[in-house]
Amino acid sequence: MAPGPANPWIVRPRPNPGAALRLVCFPYAGGGANVFRTWPKALPAEIELWAIELPGRETRLKETPLRELSPLITALTDAVAPQLQAPFAIYGHSLGALIGFCFARELRRRSQRGPVHLFVSGRRAPQIAEPSPAYNLPEPQFLARLRSLGGVPDALFQDPQLLAFYLPVLRADFALGEAEMAPPDEPLDCPITALGGERDEKATLDELDAWSTQTRAAFERETFPGGHFFLQSARDALLGSLSRRLSRIMATL
């Protein structure tokens, strides 16, 4: 799976120039475009998935990861918006949900067409501060927090060199997701669906429901078995739900 020749931000696992709908996907902290590599096989064929590759990982290993939200959103929108053909929906998990939400806001600020739907997954609403930040913890406590969340391969903790290589990316991503909140602004015009794990302490039901204040349109919440990384443990159920919802969206276009 490789990014487009002229745009390192966009990876298309199954290119489909004539797609009826595009799904722009943002990964969780420490993740890259490969998180979504196999997703197109489980989604309707009329959908083209765009996996966003952030600096500092996978095909962009030589780049410095960004630690501040505003510069990241500006650079992301500058790079992606000119190539983004409407209609499109957004999906983001954890940190990716915050980035996807801020991306939708930035498109509106630039008077560009926004998403037809926003799927926010495993993330408290953006007006709620992180109650227990981890990004500035000493290394032992930071690693313990990573282990408690799950989702990080055990091989990473067992290889000191690999761990030292990825720690700056993880620290930067946690700073993006924890050090700042999205500033107050008008609600979005697109519907929002909040997706969560039934045992996810990072995004409780109340924190998921609080996304309802961020839209003028419809809001729904759906939960799945599992914790914070239910997108892995309940992958089939999640992709089945997304497929059904995206099919309904396409029927209205």
PDB file of C-alpha atoms in Angstrom:
ATOM      1  CA  MET A   1       0.000   0.000   0.000  1.00  0.00           C
ATOM      2  CA  ALA A   2       1.608   3.272  -1.086  1.00  0.00           C
ATOM      3  CA  PRO A   3       0.685   6.938  -1.073  1.00  0.00           C
ATOM      4  CA  GLY A   4      -0.161   8.761  -4.243  1.00  0.00           C
ATOM      5  CA  PRO A   5       2.904   9.912  -6.202  1.00  0.00           C
ATOM      6  CA  ALA A   6       2.269  13.588  -5.529  1.00  0.00           C
ATOM      7  CA  ASN A   7       0.718  13.479  -2.076  1.00  0.00           C
ATOM      8  CA  PRO A   8       2.299  11.658   0.876  1.00  0.00           C
ATOM      9  CA  TRP A   9      -0.731  12.401   3.065  1.00  0.00           C
ATOM     10  CA  ILE A  10      -3.162  10.200   1.117  1.00  0.00           C
ATOM     11  CA  VAL A  11      -2.965   6.415   0.804  1.00  0.00           C
ATOM     12  CA  ARG A  12      -5.556   4.606  -1.345  1.00  0.00           C
ATOM     13  CA  PRO A  13      -5.593   0.866  -0.561  1.00  0.00           C
ATOM     14  CA  ARG A  14      -8.140   0.205  -3.350  1.00  0.00           C
ATOM     15  CA  PRO A  15      -8.150   3.093  -5.837  1.00  0.00           C
ATOM     16  CA  ASN A  16     -11.539   3.843  -7.331  1.00  0.00           C
ATOM     17  CA  PRO A  17     -11.587   7.161  -9.243  1.00  0.00           C
ATOM     18  CA  GLY A  18     -15.296   6.752 -10.023  1.00  0.00           C
ATOM     19  CA  ALA A  19     -16.338   6.112  -6.427  1.00  0.00           C
ATOM     20  CA  ALA A  20     -19.774   7.277  -5.318  1.00  0.00           C
ATOM     21  CA  LEU A  21     -18.394   8.196  -1.888  1.00  0.00           C
ATOM     22  CA  ARG A  22     -14.993   8.555  -0.280  1.00  0.00           C
ATOM     23  CA  LEU A  23     -14.241   7.665   3.315  1.00  0.00           C
ATOM     24  CA  VAL A  24     -11.339   9.683   4.713  1.00  0.00           C
ATOM     25  CA  CYS A  25      -9.842   7.780   7.658  1.00  0.00           C
ATOM     26  CA  PHE A  26      -7.610   9.144  10.427  1.00  0.00           C
ATOM     27  CA  PRO A  27      -5.615   6.724  12.640  1.00  0.00           C
ATOM     28  CA  TYR A  28      -5.169   6.628  16.399  1.00  0.00           C
ATOM     29  CA  ALA A  29      -2.027   7.817  18.224  1.00  0.00           C
ATOM     30  CA  GLY A  30       1.037   6.020  16.916  1.00  0.00           C
ATOM     31  CA  GLY A  31      -0.925   4.546  14.012  1.00  0.00           C
ATOM     32  CA  GLY A  32      -0.545   5.094  10.307  1.00  0.00           C
ATOM     33  CA  ALA A  33      -2.368   4.429   7.080  1.00  0.00           C
ATOM     34  CA  ASN A  34      -1.769   0.679   7.440  1.00  0.00           C
ATOM     35  CA  VAL A  35      -4.423   0.617  10.174  1.00  0.00           C
ATOM     36  CA  PHE A  36      -6.983   0.782   7.357  1.00  0.00           C
ATOM     37  CA  ARG A  37      -5.168  -1.382   4.782  1.00  0.00           C
ATOM     38  CA  THR A  38      -7.722  -4.219   4.760  1.00  0.00           C
ATOM     39  CA  TRP A  39     -10.854  -2.167   5.372  1.00  0.00           C
ATOM     40  CA  PRO A  40     -11.893  -1.694   1.714  1.00  0.00           C
ATOM     41  CA  LYS A  41     -12.525  -5.438   1.376  1.00  0.00           C
ATOM     42  CA  ALA A  42     -15.280  -5.142   3.983  1.00  0.00           C
ATOM     43  CA  LEU A  43     -16.832  -1.924   2.660  1.00  0.00           C
ATOM     44  CA  PRO A  44     -19.163  -1.425  -0.317  1.00  0.00           C
ATOM     45  CA  ALA A  45     -17.322  -1.466  -3.642  1.00  0.00           C
ATOM     46  CA  GLU A  46     -18.654   2.007  -4.502  1.00  0.00           C
ATOM     47  CA  ILE A  47     -16.560   3.526  -1.693  1.00  0.00           C
ATOM     48  CA  GLU A  48     -12.954   4.618  -2.057  1.00  0.00           C
ATOM     49  CA  LEU A  49     -11.104   4.721   1.249  1.00  0.00           C
ATOM     50  CA  TRP A  50      -8.451   7.357   1.802  1.00  0.00           C
ATOM     51  CA  ALA A  51      -6.143   6.525   4.712  1.00  0.00           C
ATOM     52  CA  ILE A  52      -4.367   9.606   6.010  1.00  0.00           C
ATOM     53  CA  GLU A  53      -0.632   9.185   6.614  1.00  0.00           C
ATOM     54  CA  LEU A  54       0.608  11.631   9.238  1.00  0.00           C
ATOM     55  CA  PRO A  55       4.271  12.741   9.399  1.00  0.00           C
ATOM     56  CA  GLY A  56       6.718  10.573  11.325  1.00  0.00           C
ATOM     57  CA  ARG A  57       5.491   7.051  10.539  1.00  0.00           C
ATOM     58  CA  GLU A  58       5.402   4.333   7.870  1.00  0.00           C
ATOM     59  CA  THR A  59       6.061   5.977   4.480  1.00  0.00           C
ATOM     60  CA  ARG A  60       6.888   9.295   6.213  1.00  0.00           C
ATOM     61  CA  LEU A  61       9.372   8.007   8.791  1.00  0.00           C
ATOM     62  CA  LYS A  62      11.985  10.643   7.990  1.00  0.00           C
ATOM     63  CA  GLU A  63       9.626  13.513   8.779  1.00  0.00           C
ATOM     64  CA  THR A  64       9.241  15.052  12.212  1.00  0.00           C
ATOM     65  CA  PRO A  65       5.904  14.288  13.903  1.00  0.00           C
ATOM     66  CA  LEU A  66       3.884  17.368  14.806  1.00  0.00           C
ATOM     67  CA  ARG A  67       3.022  18.033  18.461  1.00  0.00           C
ATOM     68  CA  GLU A  68       0.581  20.937  18.030  1.00  0.00           C
ATOM     69  CA  LEU A  69      -2.910  20.620  16.608  1.00  0.00           C
ATOM     70  CA  SER A  70      -3.261  23.877  14.686  1.00  0.00           C
ATOM     71  CA  PRO A  71      -0.128  23.489  12.483  1.00  0.00           C
ATOM     72  CA  LEU A  72      -1.083  19.885  11.778  1.00  0.00           C
ATOM     73  CA  ILE A  73      -4.620  20.793  10.680  1.00  0.00           C
ATOM     74  CA  THR A  74      -3.331  23.613   8.482  1.00  0.00           C
ATOM     75  CA  ALA A  75      -0.761  21.386   6.761  1.00  0.00           C
ATOM     76  CA  LEU A  76      -3.259  18.532   6.418  1.00  0.00           C
ATOM     77  CA  THR A  77      -5.947  20.725   4.868  1.00  0.00           C
ATOM     78  CA  ASP A  78      -3.490  22.427   2.527  1.00  0.00           C
ATOM     79  CA  ALA A  79      -2.394  19.012   1.244  1.00  0.00           C
ATOM     80  CA  VAL A  80      -5.644  17.050   1.174  1.00  0.00           C
ATOM     81  CA  ALA A  81      -8.455  19.518   0.451  1.00  0.00           C
ATOM     82  CA  PRO A  82      -7.419  20.329  -3.154  1.00  0.00           C
ATOM     83  CA  GLN A  83      -7.620  16.618  -4.062  1.00  0.00           C
ATOM     84  CA  LEU A  84     -10.735  15.788  -2.093  1.00  0.00           C
ATOM     85  CA  GLN A  85     -13.601  15.086  -4.426  1.00  0.00           C
ATOM     86  CA  ALA A  86     -17.070  15.388  -2.921  1.00  0.00           C
ATOM     87  CA  PRO A  87     -19.009  13.679  -1.570  1.00  0.00           C
ATOM     88  CA  PHE A  88     -16.978  12.246   1.291  1.00  0.00           C
ATOM     89  CA  ALA A  89     -17.378  11.072   4.881  1.00  0.00           C
ATOM     90  CA  ILE A  90     -14.804  11.125   7.685  1.00  0.00           C
ATOM     91  CA  TYR A  91     -13.873   8.375  10.134  1.00  0.00           C
ATOM     92  CA  GLY A  92     -11.344   8.828  12.929  1.00  0.00           C
ATOM     93  CA  HIS A  93     -10.427   6.735  15.942  1.00  0.00           C
ATOM     94  CA  SER A  94      -9.266   8.314  19.215  1.00  0.00           C
ATOM     95  CA  LEU A  95      -6.735  10.995  18.198  1.00  0.00           C
ATOM     96  CA  GLY A  96      -7.968  10.485  14.641  1.00  0.00           C
ATOM     97  CA  ALA A  97     -11.483  11.498  15.679  1.00  0.00           C
ATOM     98  CA  LEU A  98     -10.184  14.828  16.979  1.00  0.00           C
ATOM     99  CA  ILE A  99      -8.121  15.414  13.833  1.00  0.00           C
ATOM    100  CA  GLY A 100     -11.029  14.488  11.573  1.00  0.00           C
ATOM    101  CA  PHE A 101     -13.349  16.828  13.470  1.00  0.00           C
ATOM    102  CA  CYS A 102     -10.878  19.715  13.281  1.00  0.00           C
ATOM    103  CA  PHE A 103     -10.332  18.992   9.580  1.00  0.00           C
ATOM    104  CA  ALA A 104     -14.090  19.322   8.982  1.00  0.00           C
ATOM    105  CA  ARG A 105     -14.078  22.613  10.866  1.00  0.00           C
ATOM    106  CA  GLU A 106     -11.122  23.912   8.866  1.00  0.00           C
ATOM    107  CA  LEU A 107     -12.841  23.071   5.576  1.00  0.00           C
ATOM    108  CA  ARG A 108     -15.823  25.121   6.756  1.00  0.00           C
ATOM    109  CA  ARG A 109     -13.557  27.999   7.776  1.00  0.00           C
ATOM    110  CA  ARG A 110     -12.141  27.993   4.244  1.00  0.00           C
ATOM    111  CA  SER A 111     -15.668  27.903   2.773  1.00  0.00           C
ATOM    112  CA  GLN A 112     -15.022  24.494   1.225  1.00  0.00           C
ATOM    113  CA  ARG A 113     -17.504  21.670   1.061  1.00  0.00           C
ATOM    114  CA  GLY A 114     -17.438  19.538   4.185  1.00  0.00           C
ATOM    115  CA  PRO A 115     -18.182  15.893   4.900  1.00  0.00           C
ATOM    116  CA  VAL A 116     -21.626  14.386   4.451  1.00  0.00           C
ATOM    117  CA  HIS A 117     -21.090  12.481   7.704  1.00  0.00           C
ATOM    118  CA  LEU A 118     -18.584  12.398  10.558  1.00  0.00           C
ATOM    119  CA  PHE A 119     -17.822   9.128  12.370  1.00  0.00           C
ATOM    120  CA  VAL A 120     -15.959   9.673  15.651  1.00  0.00           C
ATOM    121  CA  SER A 121     -14.667   6.532  17.299  1.00  0.00           C
ATOM    122  CA  GLY A 122     -13.218   5.903  20.759  1.00  0.00           C
ATOM    123  CA  ARG A 123     -12.920   9.598  21.601  1.00  0.00           C
ATOM    124  CA  ARG A 124     -14.504  11.867  24.175  1.00  0.00           C
ATOM    125  CA  ALA A 125     -16.206  14.965  22.737  1.00  0.00           C
ATOM    126  CA  PRO A 126     -13.738  17.740  21.886  1.00  0.00           C
ATOM    127  CA  GLN A 127     -15.072  20.147  24.511  1.00  0.00           C
ATOM    128  CA  ILE A 128     -14.079  17.717  27.294  1.00  0.00           C
ATOM    129  CA  ALA A 129     -10.533  17.993  28.638  1.00  0.00           C
ATOM    130  CA  GLU A 130      -8.353  14.906  29.109  1.00  0.00           C
ATOM    131  CA  PRO A 131      -8.703  14.125  32.832  1.00  0.00           C
ATOM    132  CA  SER A 132      -5.388  12.270  33.135  1.00  0.00           C
ATOM    133  CA  PRO A 133      -2.828  13.348  30.500  1.00  0.00           C
ATOM    134  CA  ALA A 134      -0.038  10.893  29.726  1.00  0.00           C
ATOM    135  CA  TYR A 135       2.028  12.773  27.142  1.00  0.00           C
ATOM    136  CA  ASN A 136       4.343  14.393  29.727  1.00  0.00           C
ATOM    137  CA  LEU A 137       4.693  11.424  32.094  1.00  0.00           C
ATOM    138  CA  PRO A 138       8.147   9.960  32.801  1.00  0.00           C
ATOM    139  CA  GLU A 139       8.955   7.073  30.491  1.00  0.00           C
ATOM    140  CA  PRO A 140       8.058   4.176  32.857  1.00  0.00           C
ATOM    141  CA  GLN A 141       4.635   5.653  33.610  1.00  0.00           C
ATOM    142  CA  PHE A 142       4.083   6.545  29.954  1.00  0.00           C
ATOM    143  CA  LEU A 143       4.859   2.977  28.889  1.00  0.00           C
ATOM    144  CA  ALA A 144       2.558   1.632  31.583  1.00  0.00           C
ATOM    145  CA  ARG A 145      -0.245   3.809  30.236  1.00  0.00           C
ATOM    146  CA  LEU A 146       0.370   2.508  26.720  1.00  0.00           C
ATOM    147  CA  ARG A 147       0.175  -1.079  27.958  1.00  0.00           C
ATOM    148  CA  SER A 148      -3.057  -0.393  29.810  1.00  0.00           C
ATOM    149  CA  LEU A 149      -4.741   0.958  26.696  1.00  0.00           C
ATOM    150  CA  GLY A 150      -3.830  -2.038  24.549  1.00  0.00           C
ATOM    151  CA  GLY A 151      -3.469  -1.754  20.804  1.00  0.00           C
ATOM    152  CA  VAL A 152       0.336  -1.488  20.895  1.00  0.00           C
ATOM    153  CA  PRO A 153       2.059  -4.747  19.830  1.00  0.00           C
ATOM    154  CA  ASP A 154       3.968  -6.506  22.608  1.00  0.00           C
ATOM    155  CA  ALA A 155       6.955  -6.728  20.267  1.00  0.00           C
ATOM    156  CA  LEU A 156       7.375  -2.978  20.580  1.00  0.00           C
ATOM    157  CA  PHE A 157       7.868  -3.173  24.350  1.00  0.00           C
ATOM    158  CA  GLN A 158      10.287  -6.080  23.991  1.00  0.00           C
ATOM    159  CA  ASP A 159      12.627  -4.360  21.529  1.00  0.00           C
ATOM    160  CA  PRO A 160      14.478  -1.414  23.156  1.00  0.00           C
ATOM    161  CA  GLN A 161      15.739  -0.047  19.841  1.00  0.00           C
ATOM    162  CA  LEU A 162      12.323  -0.192  18.204  1.00  0.00           C
ATOM    163  CA  LEU A 163      10.742   1.349  21.282  1.00  0.00           C
ATOM    164  CA  ALA A 164      13.255   4.213  21.319  1.00  0.00           C
ATOM    165  CA  PHE A 165      12.489   4.825  17.652  1.00  0.00           C
ATOM    166  CA  TYR A 166       8.703   5.012  18.099  1.00  0.00           C
ATOM    167  CA  LEU A 167       8.508   6.784  21.439  1.00  0.00           C
ATOM    168  CA  PRO A 168       8.887  10.301  19.944  1.00  0.00           C
ATOM    169  CA  VAL A 169       5.977   9.607  17.575  1.00  0.00           C
ATOM    170  CA  LEU A 170       3.801   8.304  20.397  1.00  0.00           C
ATOM    171  CA  ARG A 171       4.719  11.229  22.632  1.00  0.00           C
ATOM    172  CA  ALA A 172       3.928  13.712  19.862  1.00  0.00           C
ATOM    173  CA  ASP A 173       0.597  12.051  19.103  1.00  0.00           C
ATOM    174  CA  PHE A 174      -0.410  11.959  22.762  1.00  0.00           C
ATOM    175  CA  ALA A 175       0.460  15.650  23.031  1.00  0.00           C
ATOM    176  CA  LEU A 176      -1.773  16.355  20.027  1.00  0.00           C
ATOM    177  CA  GLY A 177      -4.663  14.517  21.608  1.00  0.00           C
ATOM    178  CA  GLU A 178      -4.250  15.539  25.231  1.00  0.00           C
ATOM    179  CA  ALA A 179      -2.571  18.936  25.536  1.00  0.00           C
ATOM    180  CA  GLU A 180      -5.188  20.861  23.565  1.00  0.00           C
ATOM    181  CA  MET A 181      -8.924  20.951  23.175  1.00  0.00           C
ATOM    182  CA  ALA A 182     -10.662  22.104  20.024  1.00  0.00           C
ATOM    183  CA  PRO A 183     -11.626  25.759  20.609  1.00  0.00           C
ATOM    184  CA  PRO A 184     -15.341  26.618  20.891  1.00  0.00           C
ATOM    185  CA  ASP A 185     -17.058  27.103  17.547  1.00  0.00           C
ATOM    186  CA  GLU A 186     -20.419  26.702  15.859  1.00  0.00           C
ATOM    187  CA  PRO A 187     -21.707  23.115  15.469  1.00  0.00           C
ATOM    188  CA  LEU A 188     -21.093  21.318  12.192  1.00  0.00           C
ATOM    189  CA  ASP A 189     -23.898  20.925   9.660  1.00  0.00           C
ATOM    190  CA  CYS A 190     -23.222  17.238   8.974  1.00  0.00           C
ATOM    191  CA  PRO A 191     -24.601  14.343  11.059  1.00  0.00           C
ATOM    192  CA  ILE A 192     -22.269  12.789  13.623  1.00  0.00           C
ATOM    193  CA  THR A 193     -22.160   9.160  14.699  1.00  0.00           C
ATOM    194  CA  ALA A 194     -20.137   8.408  17.837  1.00  0.00           C
ATOM    195  CA  LEU A 195     -18.788   4.850  18.073  1.00  0.00           C
ATOM    196  CA  GLY A 196     -17.398   3.385  21.274  1.00  0.00           C
ATOM    197  CA  GLY A 197     -16.243   0.334  23.145  1.00  0.00           C
ATOM    198  CA  GLU A 198     -18.497  -0.882  25.937  1.00  0.00           C
ATOM    199  CA  ARG A 199     -15.511  -1.046  28.312  1.00  0.00           C
ATOM    200  CA  ASP A 200     -13.576   1.962  27.042  1.00  0.00           C
ATOM    201  CA  GLU A 201     -12.572   4.126  29.994  1.00  0.00           C
ATOM    202  CA  LYS A 202     -11.075   6.704  27.592  1.00  0.00           C
ATOM    203  CA  ALA A 203     -14.478   7.426  26.051  1.00  0.00           C
ATOM    204  CA  THR A 204     -17.428   6.730  28.331  1.00  0.00           C
ATOM    205  CA  LEU A 205     -21.025   6.734  27.125  1.00  0.00           C
ATOM    206  CA  ASP A 206     -21.577  10.224  28.511  1.00  0.00           C
ATOM    207  CA  GLU A 207     -18.404  11.470  26.819  1.00  0.00           C
ATOM    208  CA  LEU A 208     -19.521   9.935  23.522  1.00  0.00           C
ATOM    209  CA  ASP A 209     -23.013  11.415  23.855  1.00  0.00           C
ATOM    210  CA  ALA A 210     -21.474  14.854  24.384  1.00  0.00           C
ATOM    211  CA  TRP A 211     -20.577  14.868  20.667  1.00  0.00           C
ATOM    212  CA  SER A 212     -24.262  15.621  20.061  1.00  0.00           C
ATOM    213  CA  THR A 213     -23.611  19.314  20.814  1.00  0.00           C
ATOM    214  CA  GLN A 214     -21.150  19.495  17.908  1.00  0.00           C
ATOM    215  CA  THR A 215     -23.741  19.072  15.157  1.00  0.00           C
ATOM    216  CA  ARG A 216     -26.895  20.828  13.985  1.00  0.00           C
ATOM    217  CA  ALA A 217     -27.938  17.643  12.226  1.00  0.00           C
ATOM    218  CA  ALA A 218     -28.673  14.116  13.447  1.00  0.00           C
ATOM    219  CA  PHE A 219     -26.630  12.405  16.133  1.00  0.00           C
ATOM    220  CA  GLU A 220     -26.352   8.704  16.949  1.00  0.00           C
ATOM    221  CA  ARG A 221     -24.227   6.629  19.274  1.00  0.00           C
ATOM    222  CA  GLU A 222     -23.367   2.952  18.834  1.00  0.00           C
ATOM    223  CA  THR A 223     -21.237   0.766  21.087  1.00  0.00           C
ATOM    224  CA  PHE A 224     -19.355  -2.471  20.474  1.00  0.00           C
ATOM    225  CA  PRO A 225     -17.846  -5.169  22.681  1.00  0.00           C
ATOM    226  CA  GLY A 226     -14.359  -4.309  23.871  1.00  0.00           C
ATOM    227  CA  GLY A 227     -12.252  -1.515  25.257  1.00  0.00           C
ATOM    228  CA  HIS A 228     -10.456   1.392  23.665  1.00  0.00           C
ATOM    229  CA  PHE A 229      -9.269  -0.638  20.683  1.00  0.00           C
ATOM    230  CA  PHE A 230     -12.629  -2.171  19.840  1.00  0.00           C
ATOM    231  CA  LEU A 231     -11.863  -1.364  16.195  1.00  0.00           C
ATOM    232  CA  GLN A 232      -9.489  -4.339  16.425  1.00  0.00           C
ATOM    233  CA  SER A 233     -11.341  -6.667  18.800  1.00  0.00           C
ATOM    234  CA  ALA A 234     -14.767  -5.998  17.234  1.00  0.00           C
ATOM    235  CA  ARG A 235     -13.499  -5.285  13.733  1.00  0.00           C
ATOM    236  CA  ASP A 236     -16.161  -7.235  11.834  1.00  0.00           C
ATOM    237  CA  ALA A 237     -19.030  -5.689  13.790  1.00  0.00           C
ATOM    238  CA  LEU A 238     -17.613  -2.191  13.352  1.00  0.00           C
ATOM    239  CA  LEU A 239     -17.055  -2.555   9.615  1.00  0.00           C
ATOM    240  CA  GLY A 240     -20.490  -4.120   9.203  1.00  0.00           C
ATOM    241  CA  SER A 241     -22.060  -1.116  10.905  1.00  0.00           C
ATOM    242  CA  LEU A 242     -20.012   1.340   8.839  1.00  0.00           C
ATOM    243  CA  SER A 243     -20.969  -0.486   5.633  1.00  0.00           C
ATOM    244  CA  ARG A 244     -24.666  -0.299   6.425  1.00  0.00           C
ATOM    245  CA  ARG A 245     -24.489   3.354   7.403  1.00  0.00           C
ATOM    246  CA  LEU A 246     -22.405   4.318   4.373  1.00  0.00           C
ATOM    247  CA  SER A 247     -24.808   2.470   2.057  1.00  0.00           C
ATOM    248  CA  ARG A 248     -27.696   4.487   3.504  1.00  0.00           C
ATOM    249  CA  ILE A 249     -25.704   7.684   2.986  1.00  0.00           C
ATOM    250  CA  MET A 250     -24.990   6.797  -0.647  1.00  0.00           C
ATOM    251  CA  ALA A 251     -28.682   6.156  -1.233  1.00  0.00           C
ATOM    252  CA  THR A 252     -29.396   9.796  -0.344  1.00  0.00           C
ATOM    253  CA  LEU A 253     -26.727  11.374  -2.559  1.00  0.00           C
TER     254      LEU A 253
END
